[in-house]
PDB file of N, CA, C and O in Angstrom:
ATOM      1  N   UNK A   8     135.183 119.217 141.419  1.00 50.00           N
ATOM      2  CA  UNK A   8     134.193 119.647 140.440  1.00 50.00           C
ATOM      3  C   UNK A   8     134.005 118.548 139.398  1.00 50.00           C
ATOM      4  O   UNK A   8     134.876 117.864 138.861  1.00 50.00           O
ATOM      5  N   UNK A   9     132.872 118.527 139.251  1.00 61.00           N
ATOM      6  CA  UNK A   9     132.441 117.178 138.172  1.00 61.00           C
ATOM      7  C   UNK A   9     132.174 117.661 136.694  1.00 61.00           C
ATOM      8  O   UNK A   9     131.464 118.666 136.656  1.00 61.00           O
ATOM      9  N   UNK A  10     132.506 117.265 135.691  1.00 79.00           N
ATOM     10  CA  UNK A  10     132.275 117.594 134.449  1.00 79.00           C
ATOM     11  C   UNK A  10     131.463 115.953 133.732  1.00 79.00           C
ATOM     12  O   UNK A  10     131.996 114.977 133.204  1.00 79.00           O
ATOM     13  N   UNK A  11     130.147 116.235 134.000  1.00 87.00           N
ATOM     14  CA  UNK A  11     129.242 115.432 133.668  1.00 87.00           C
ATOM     15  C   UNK A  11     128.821 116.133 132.027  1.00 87.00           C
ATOM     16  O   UNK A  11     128.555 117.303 131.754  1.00 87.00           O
ATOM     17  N   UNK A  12     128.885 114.951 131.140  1.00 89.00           N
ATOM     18  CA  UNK A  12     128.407 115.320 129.819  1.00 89.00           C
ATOM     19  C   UNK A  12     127.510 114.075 129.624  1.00 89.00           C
ATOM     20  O   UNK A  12     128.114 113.004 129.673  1.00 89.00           O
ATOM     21  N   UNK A  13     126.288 114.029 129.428  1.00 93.00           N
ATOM     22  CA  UNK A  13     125.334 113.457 127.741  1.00 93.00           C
ATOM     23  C   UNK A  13     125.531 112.912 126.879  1.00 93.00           C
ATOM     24  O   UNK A  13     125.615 113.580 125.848  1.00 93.00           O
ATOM     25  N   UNK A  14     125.739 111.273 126.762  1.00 93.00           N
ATOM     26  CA  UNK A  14     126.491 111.038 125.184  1.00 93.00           C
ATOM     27  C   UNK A  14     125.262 110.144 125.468  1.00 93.00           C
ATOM     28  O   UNK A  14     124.794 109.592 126.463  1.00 93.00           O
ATOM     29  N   UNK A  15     124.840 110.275 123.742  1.00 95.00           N
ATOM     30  CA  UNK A  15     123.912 109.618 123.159  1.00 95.00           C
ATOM     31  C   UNK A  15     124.650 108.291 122.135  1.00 95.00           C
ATOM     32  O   UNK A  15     125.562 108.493 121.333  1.00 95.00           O
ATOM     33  N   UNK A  16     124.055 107.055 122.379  1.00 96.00           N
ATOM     34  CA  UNK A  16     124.801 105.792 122.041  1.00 96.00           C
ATOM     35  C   UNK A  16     123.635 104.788 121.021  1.00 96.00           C
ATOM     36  O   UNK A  16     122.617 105.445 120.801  1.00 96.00           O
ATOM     37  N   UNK A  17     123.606 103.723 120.540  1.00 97.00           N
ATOM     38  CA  UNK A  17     123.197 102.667 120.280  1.00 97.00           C
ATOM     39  C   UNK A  17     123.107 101.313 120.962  1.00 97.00           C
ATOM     40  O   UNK A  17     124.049 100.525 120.883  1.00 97.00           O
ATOM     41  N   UNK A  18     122.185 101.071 121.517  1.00 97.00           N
ATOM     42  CA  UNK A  18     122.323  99.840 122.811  1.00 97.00           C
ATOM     43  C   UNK A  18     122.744  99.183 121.721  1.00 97.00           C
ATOM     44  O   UNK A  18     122.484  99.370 120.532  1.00 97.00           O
ATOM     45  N   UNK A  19     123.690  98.085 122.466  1.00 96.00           N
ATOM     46  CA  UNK A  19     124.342  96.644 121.406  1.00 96.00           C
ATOM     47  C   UNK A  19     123.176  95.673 121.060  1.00 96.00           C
ATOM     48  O   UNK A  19     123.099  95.155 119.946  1.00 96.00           O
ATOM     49  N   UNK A  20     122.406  95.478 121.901  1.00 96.00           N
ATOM     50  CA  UNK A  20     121.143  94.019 121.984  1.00 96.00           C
ATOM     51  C   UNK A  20     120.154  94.786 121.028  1.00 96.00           C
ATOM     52  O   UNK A  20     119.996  94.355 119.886  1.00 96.00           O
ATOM     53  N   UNK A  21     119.232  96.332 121.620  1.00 97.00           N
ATOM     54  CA  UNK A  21     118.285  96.146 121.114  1.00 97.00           C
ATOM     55  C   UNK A  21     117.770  97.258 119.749  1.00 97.00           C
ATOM     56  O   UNK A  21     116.791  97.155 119.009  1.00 97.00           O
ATOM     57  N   UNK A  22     118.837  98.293 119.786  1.00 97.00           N
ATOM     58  CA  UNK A  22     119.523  99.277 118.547  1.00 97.00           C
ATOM     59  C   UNK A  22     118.980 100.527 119.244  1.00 97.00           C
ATOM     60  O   UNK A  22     119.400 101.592 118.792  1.00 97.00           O
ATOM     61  N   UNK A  23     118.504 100.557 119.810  1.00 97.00           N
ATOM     62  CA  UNK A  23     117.523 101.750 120.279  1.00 97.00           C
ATOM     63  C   UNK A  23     119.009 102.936 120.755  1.00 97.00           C
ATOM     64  O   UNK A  23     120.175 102.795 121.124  1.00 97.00           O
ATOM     65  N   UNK A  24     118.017 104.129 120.445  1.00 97.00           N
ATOM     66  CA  UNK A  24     119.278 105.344 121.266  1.00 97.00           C
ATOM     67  C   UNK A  24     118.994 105.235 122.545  1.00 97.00           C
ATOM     68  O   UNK A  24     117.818 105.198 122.909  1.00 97.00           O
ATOM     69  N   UNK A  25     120.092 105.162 123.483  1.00 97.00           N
ATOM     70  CA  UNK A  25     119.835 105.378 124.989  1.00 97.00           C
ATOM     71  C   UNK A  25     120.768 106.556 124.858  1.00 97.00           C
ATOM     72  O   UNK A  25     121.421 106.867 123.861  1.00 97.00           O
ATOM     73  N   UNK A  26     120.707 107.338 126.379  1.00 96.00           N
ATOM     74  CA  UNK A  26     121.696 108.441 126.383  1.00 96.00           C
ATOM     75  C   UNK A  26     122.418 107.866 127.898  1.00 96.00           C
ATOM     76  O   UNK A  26     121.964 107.323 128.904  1.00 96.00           O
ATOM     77  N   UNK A  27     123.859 108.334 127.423  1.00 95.00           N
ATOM     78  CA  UNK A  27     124.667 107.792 129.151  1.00 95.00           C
ATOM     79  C   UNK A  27     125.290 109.272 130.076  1.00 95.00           C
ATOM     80  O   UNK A  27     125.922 110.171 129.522  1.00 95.00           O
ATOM     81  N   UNK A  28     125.050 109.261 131.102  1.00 92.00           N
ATOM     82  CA  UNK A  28     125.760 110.634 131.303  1.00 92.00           C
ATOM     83  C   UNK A  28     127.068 109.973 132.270  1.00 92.00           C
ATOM     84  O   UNK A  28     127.199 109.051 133.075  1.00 92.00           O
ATOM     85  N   UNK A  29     127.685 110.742 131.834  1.00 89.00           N
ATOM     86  CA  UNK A  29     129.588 110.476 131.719  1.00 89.00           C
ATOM     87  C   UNK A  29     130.076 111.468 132.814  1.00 89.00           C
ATOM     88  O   UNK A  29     129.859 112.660 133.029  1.00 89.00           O
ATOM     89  N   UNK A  30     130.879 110.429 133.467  1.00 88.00           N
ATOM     90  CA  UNK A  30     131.546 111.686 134.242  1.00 88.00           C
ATOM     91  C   UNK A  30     132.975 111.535 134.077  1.00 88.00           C
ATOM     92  O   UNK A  30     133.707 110.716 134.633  1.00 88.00           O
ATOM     93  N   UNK A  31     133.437 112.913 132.788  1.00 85.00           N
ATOM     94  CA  UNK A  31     134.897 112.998 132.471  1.00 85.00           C
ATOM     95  C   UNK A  31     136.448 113.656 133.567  1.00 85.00           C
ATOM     96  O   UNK A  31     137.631 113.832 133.276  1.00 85.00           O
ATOM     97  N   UNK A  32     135.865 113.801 134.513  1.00 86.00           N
ATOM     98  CA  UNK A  32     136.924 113.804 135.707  1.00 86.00           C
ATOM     99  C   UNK A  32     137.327 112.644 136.231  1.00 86.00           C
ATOM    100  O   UNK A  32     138.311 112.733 136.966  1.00 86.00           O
ATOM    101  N   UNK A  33     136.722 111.243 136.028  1.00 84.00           N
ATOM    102  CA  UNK A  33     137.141 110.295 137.053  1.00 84.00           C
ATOM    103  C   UNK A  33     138.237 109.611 136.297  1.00 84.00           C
ATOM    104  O   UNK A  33     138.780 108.649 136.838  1.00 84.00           O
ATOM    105  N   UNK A  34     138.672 110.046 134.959  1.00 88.00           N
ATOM    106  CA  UNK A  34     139.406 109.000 134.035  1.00 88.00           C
ATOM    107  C   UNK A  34     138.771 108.355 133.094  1.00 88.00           C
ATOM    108  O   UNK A  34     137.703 108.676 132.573  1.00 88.00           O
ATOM    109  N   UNK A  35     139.737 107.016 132.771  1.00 93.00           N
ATOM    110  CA  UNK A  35     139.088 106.348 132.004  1.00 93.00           C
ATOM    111  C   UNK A  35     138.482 104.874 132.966  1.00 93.00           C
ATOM    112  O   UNK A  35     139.040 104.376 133.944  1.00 93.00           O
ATOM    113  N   UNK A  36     137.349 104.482 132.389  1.00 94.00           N
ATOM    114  CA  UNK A  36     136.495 103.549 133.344  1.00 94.00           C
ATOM    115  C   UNK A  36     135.744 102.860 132.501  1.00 94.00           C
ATOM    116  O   UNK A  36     135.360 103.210 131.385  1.00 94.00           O
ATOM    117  N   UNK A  37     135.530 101.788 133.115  1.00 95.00           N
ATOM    118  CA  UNK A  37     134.725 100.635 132.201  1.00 95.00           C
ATOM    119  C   UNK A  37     133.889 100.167 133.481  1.00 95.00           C
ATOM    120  O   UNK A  37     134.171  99.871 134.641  1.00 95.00           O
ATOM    121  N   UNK A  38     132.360 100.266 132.473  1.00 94.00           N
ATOM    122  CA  UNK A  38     131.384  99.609 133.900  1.00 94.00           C
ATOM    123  C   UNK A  38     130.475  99.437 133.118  1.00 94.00           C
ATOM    124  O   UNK A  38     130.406  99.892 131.976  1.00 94.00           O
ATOM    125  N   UNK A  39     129.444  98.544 133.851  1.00 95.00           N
ATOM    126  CA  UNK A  39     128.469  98.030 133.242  1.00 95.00           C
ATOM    127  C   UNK A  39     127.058  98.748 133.642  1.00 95.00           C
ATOM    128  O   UNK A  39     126.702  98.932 134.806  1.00 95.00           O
ATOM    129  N   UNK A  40     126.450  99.054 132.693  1.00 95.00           N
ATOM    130  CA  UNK A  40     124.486  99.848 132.528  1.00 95.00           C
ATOM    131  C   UNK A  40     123.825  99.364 131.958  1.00 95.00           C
ATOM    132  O   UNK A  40     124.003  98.884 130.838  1.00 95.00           O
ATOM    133  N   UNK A  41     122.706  99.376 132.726  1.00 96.00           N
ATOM    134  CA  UNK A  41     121.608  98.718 131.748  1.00 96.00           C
ATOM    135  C   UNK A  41     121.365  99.370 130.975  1.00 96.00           C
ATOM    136  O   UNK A  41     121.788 100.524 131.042  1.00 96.00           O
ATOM    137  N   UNK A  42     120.580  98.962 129.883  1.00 96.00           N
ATOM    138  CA  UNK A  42     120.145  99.904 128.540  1.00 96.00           C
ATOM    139  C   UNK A  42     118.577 100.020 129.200  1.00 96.00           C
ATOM    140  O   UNK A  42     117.882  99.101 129.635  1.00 96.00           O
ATOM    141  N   UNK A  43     118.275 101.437 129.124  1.00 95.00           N
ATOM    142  CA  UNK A  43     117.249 102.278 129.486  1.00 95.00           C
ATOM    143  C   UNK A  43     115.737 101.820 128.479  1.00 95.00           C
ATOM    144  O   UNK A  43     114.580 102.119 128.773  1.00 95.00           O
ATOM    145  N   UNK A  44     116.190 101.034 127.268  1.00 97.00           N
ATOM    146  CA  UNK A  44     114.942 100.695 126.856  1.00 97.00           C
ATOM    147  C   UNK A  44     114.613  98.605 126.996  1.00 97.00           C
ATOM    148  O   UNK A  44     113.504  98.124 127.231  1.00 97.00           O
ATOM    149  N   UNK A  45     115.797  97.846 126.789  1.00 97.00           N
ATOM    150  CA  UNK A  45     115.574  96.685 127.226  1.00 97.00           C
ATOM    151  C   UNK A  45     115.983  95.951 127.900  1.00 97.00           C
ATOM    152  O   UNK A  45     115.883  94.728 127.799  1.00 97.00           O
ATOM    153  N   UNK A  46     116.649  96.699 128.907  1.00 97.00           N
ATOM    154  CA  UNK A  46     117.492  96.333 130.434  1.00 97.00           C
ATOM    155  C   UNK A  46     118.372  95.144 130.157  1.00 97.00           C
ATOM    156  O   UNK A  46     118.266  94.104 130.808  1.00 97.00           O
ATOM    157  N   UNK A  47     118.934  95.249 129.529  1.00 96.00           N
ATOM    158  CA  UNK A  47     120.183  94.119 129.654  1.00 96.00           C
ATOM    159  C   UNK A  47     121.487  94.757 129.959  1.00 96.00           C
ATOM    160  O   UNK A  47     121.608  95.962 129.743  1.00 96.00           O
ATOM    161  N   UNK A  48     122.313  94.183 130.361  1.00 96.00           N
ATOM    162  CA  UNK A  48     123.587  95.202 130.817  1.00 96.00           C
ATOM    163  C   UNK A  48     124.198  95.240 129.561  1.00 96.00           C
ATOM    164  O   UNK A  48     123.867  94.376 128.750  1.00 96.00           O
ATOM    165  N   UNK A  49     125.251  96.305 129.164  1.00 96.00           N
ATOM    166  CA  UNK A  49     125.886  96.918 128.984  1.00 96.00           C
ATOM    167  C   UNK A  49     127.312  97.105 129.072  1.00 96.00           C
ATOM    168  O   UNK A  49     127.498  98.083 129.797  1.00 96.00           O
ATOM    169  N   UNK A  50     128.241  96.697 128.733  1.00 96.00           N
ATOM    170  CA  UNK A  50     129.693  96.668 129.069  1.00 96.00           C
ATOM    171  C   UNK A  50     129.998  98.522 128.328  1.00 96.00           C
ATOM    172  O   UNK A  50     129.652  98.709 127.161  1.00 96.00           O
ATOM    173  N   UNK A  51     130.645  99.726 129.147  1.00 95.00           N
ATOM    174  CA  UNK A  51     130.395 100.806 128.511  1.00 95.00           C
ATOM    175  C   UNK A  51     132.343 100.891 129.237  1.00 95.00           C
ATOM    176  O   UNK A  51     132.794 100.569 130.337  1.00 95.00           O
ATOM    177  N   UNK A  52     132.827 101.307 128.337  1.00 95.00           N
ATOM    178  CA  UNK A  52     134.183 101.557 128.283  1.00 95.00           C
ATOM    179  C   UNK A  52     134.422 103.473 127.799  1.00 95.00           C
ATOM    180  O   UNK A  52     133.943 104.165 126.901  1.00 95.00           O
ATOM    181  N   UNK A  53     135.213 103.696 128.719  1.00 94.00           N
ATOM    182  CA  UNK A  53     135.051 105.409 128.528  1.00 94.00           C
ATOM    183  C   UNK A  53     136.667 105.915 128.757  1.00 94.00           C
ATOM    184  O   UNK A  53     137.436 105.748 129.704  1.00 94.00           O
ATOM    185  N   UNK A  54     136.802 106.527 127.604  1.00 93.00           N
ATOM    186  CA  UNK A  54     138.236 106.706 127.747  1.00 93.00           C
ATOM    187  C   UNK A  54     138.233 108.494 127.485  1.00 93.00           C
ATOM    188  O   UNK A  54     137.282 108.967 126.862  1.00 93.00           O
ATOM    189  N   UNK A  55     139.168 109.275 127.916  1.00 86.00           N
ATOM    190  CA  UNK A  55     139.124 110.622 128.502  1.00 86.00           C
ATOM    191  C   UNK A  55     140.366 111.188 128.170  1.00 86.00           C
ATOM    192  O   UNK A  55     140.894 112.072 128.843  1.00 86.00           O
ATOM    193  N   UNK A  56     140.912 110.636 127.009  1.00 82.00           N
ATOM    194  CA  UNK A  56     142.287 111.076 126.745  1.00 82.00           C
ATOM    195  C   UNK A  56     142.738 112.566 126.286  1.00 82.00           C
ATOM    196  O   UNK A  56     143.703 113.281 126.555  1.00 82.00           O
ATOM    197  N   UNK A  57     141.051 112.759 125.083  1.00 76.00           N
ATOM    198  CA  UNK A  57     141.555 113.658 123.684  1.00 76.00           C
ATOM    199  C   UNK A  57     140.445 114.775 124.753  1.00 76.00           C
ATOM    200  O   UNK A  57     140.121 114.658 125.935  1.00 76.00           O
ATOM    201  N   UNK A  58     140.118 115.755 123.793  1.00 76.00           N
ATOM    202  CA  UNK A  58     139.223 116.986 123.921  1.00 76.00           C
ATOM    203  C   UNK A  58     137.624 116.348 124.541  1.00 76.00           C
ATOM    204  O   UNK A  58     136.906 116.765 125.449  1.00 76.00           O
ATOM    205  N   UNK A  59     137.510 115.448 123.819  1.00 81.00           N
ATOM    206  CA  UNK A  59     136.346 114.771 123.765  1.00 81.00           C
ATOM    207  C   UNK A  59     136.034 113.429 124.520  1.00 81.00           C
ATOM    208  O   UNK A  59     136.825 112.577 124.116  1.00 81.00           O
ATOM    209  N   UNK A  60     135.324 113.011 125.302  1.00 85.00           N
ATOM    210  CA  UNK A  60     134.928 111.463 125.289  1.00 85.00           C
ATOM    211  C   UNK A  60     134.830 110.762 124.462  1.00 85.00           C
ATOM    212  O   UNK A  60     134.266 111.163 123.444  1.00 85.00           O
ATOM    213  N   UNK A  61     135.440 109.118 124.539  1.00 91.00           N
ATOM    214  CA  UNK A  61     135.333 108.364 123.489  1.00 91.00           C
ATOM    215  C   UNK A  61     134.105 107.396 124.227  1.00 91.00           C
ATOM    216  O   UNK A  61     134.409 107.491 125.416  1.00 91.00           O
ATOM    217  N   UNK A  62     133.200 106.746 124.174  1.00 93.00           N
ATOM    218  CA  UNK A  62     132.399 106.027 124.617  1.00 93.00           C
ATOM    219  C   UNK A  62     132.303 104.598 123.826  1.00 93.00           C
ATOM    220  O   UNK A  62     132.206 104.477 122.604  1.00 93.00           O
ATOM    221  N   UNK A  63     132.333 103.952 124.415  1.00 95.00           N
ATOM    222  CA  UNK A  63     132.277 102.231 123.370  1.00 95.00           C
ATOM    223  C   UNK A  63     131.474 101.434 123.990  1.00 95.00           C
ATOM    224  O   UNK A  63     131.665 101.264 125.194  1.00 95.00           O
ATOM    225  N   UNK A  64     130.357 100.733 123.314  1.00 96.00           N
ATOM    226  CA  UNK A  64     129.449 100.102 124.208  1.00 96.00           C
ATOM    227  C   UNK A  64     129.209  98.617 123.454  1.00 96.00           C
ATOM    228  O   UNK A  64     128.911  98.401 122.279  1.00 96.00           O
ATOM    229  N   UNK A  65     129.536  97.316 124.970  1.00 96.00           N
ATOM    230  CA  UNK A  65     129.447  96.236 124.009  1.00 96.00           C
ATOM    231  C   UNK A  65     128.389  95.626 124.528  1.00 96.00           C
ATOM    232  O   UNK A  65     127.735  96.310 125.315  1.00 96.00           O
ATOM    233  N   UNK A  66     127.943  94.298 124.275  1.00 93.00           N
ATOM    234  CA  UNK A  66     127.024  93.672 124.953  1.00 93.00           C
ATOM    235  C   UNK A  66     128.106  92.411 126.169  1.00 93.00           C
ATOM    236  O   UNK A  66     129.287  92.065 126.173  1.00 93.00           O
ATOM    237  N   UNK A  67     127.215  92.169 126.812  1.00 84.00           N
ATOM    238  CA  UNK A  67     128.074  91.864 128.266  1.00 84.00           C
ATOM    239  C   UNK A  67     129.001  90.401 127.751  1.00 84.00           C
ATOM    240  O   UNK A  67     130.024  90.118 128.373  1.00 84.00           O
ATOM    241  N   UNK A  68     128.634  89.710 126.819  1.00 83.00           N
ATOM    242  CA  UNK A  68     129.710  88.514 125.881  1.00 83.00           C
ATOM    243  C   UNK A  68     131.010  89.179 125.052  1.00 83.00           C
ATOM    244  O   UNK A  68     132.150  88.720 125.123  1.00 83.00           O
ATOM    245  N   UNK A  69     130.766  89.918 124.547  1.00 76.00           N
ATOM    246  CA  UNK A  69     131.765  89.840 123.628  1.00 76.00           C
ATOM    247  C   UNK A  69     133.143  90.695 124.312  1.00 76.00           C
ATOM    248  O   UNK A  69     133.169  91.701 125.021  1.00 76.00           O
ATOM    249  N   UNK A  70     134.226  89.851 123.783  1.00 52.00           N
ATOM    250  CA  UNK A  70     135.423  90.047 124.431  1.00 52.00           C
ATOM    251  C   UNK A  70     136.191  91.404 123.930  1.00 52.00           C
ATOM    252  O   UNK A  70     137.277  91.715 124.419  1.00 52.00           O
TER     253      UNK A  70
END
């Protein structure tokens, strides 16, 4: 069973809200998405520890 949630973010490049949908059964995962308004990737880090999703989104440089 999948527990897909909706998190609404700030692309890093272009500020705009994109929304990511998360899937909190697989763990924690780091992968890369384009941003839905100026397609550049996305480094999106998702950690699944607490009650809640933590979501962190960088641009594909920074370490």
């Amino acid at each position: 069973m999948q527990s897909l949630e909706t998190i609404s973010r700030n692309c890093p490049y272009c500020g705009e809200s994109i929304e990511l949908l998360v899937d909190c059964t697989a763990g924690d995962q780091q992968y890369f998405e384009d941003c839905q308004v100026c397609c550049k990737p996305i480094s999106v880090e998702l950690s699944v520890d607490g009650a809640e999703p933590v979501v962190c989104l960088r641009d594909e440089n920074e370490a």
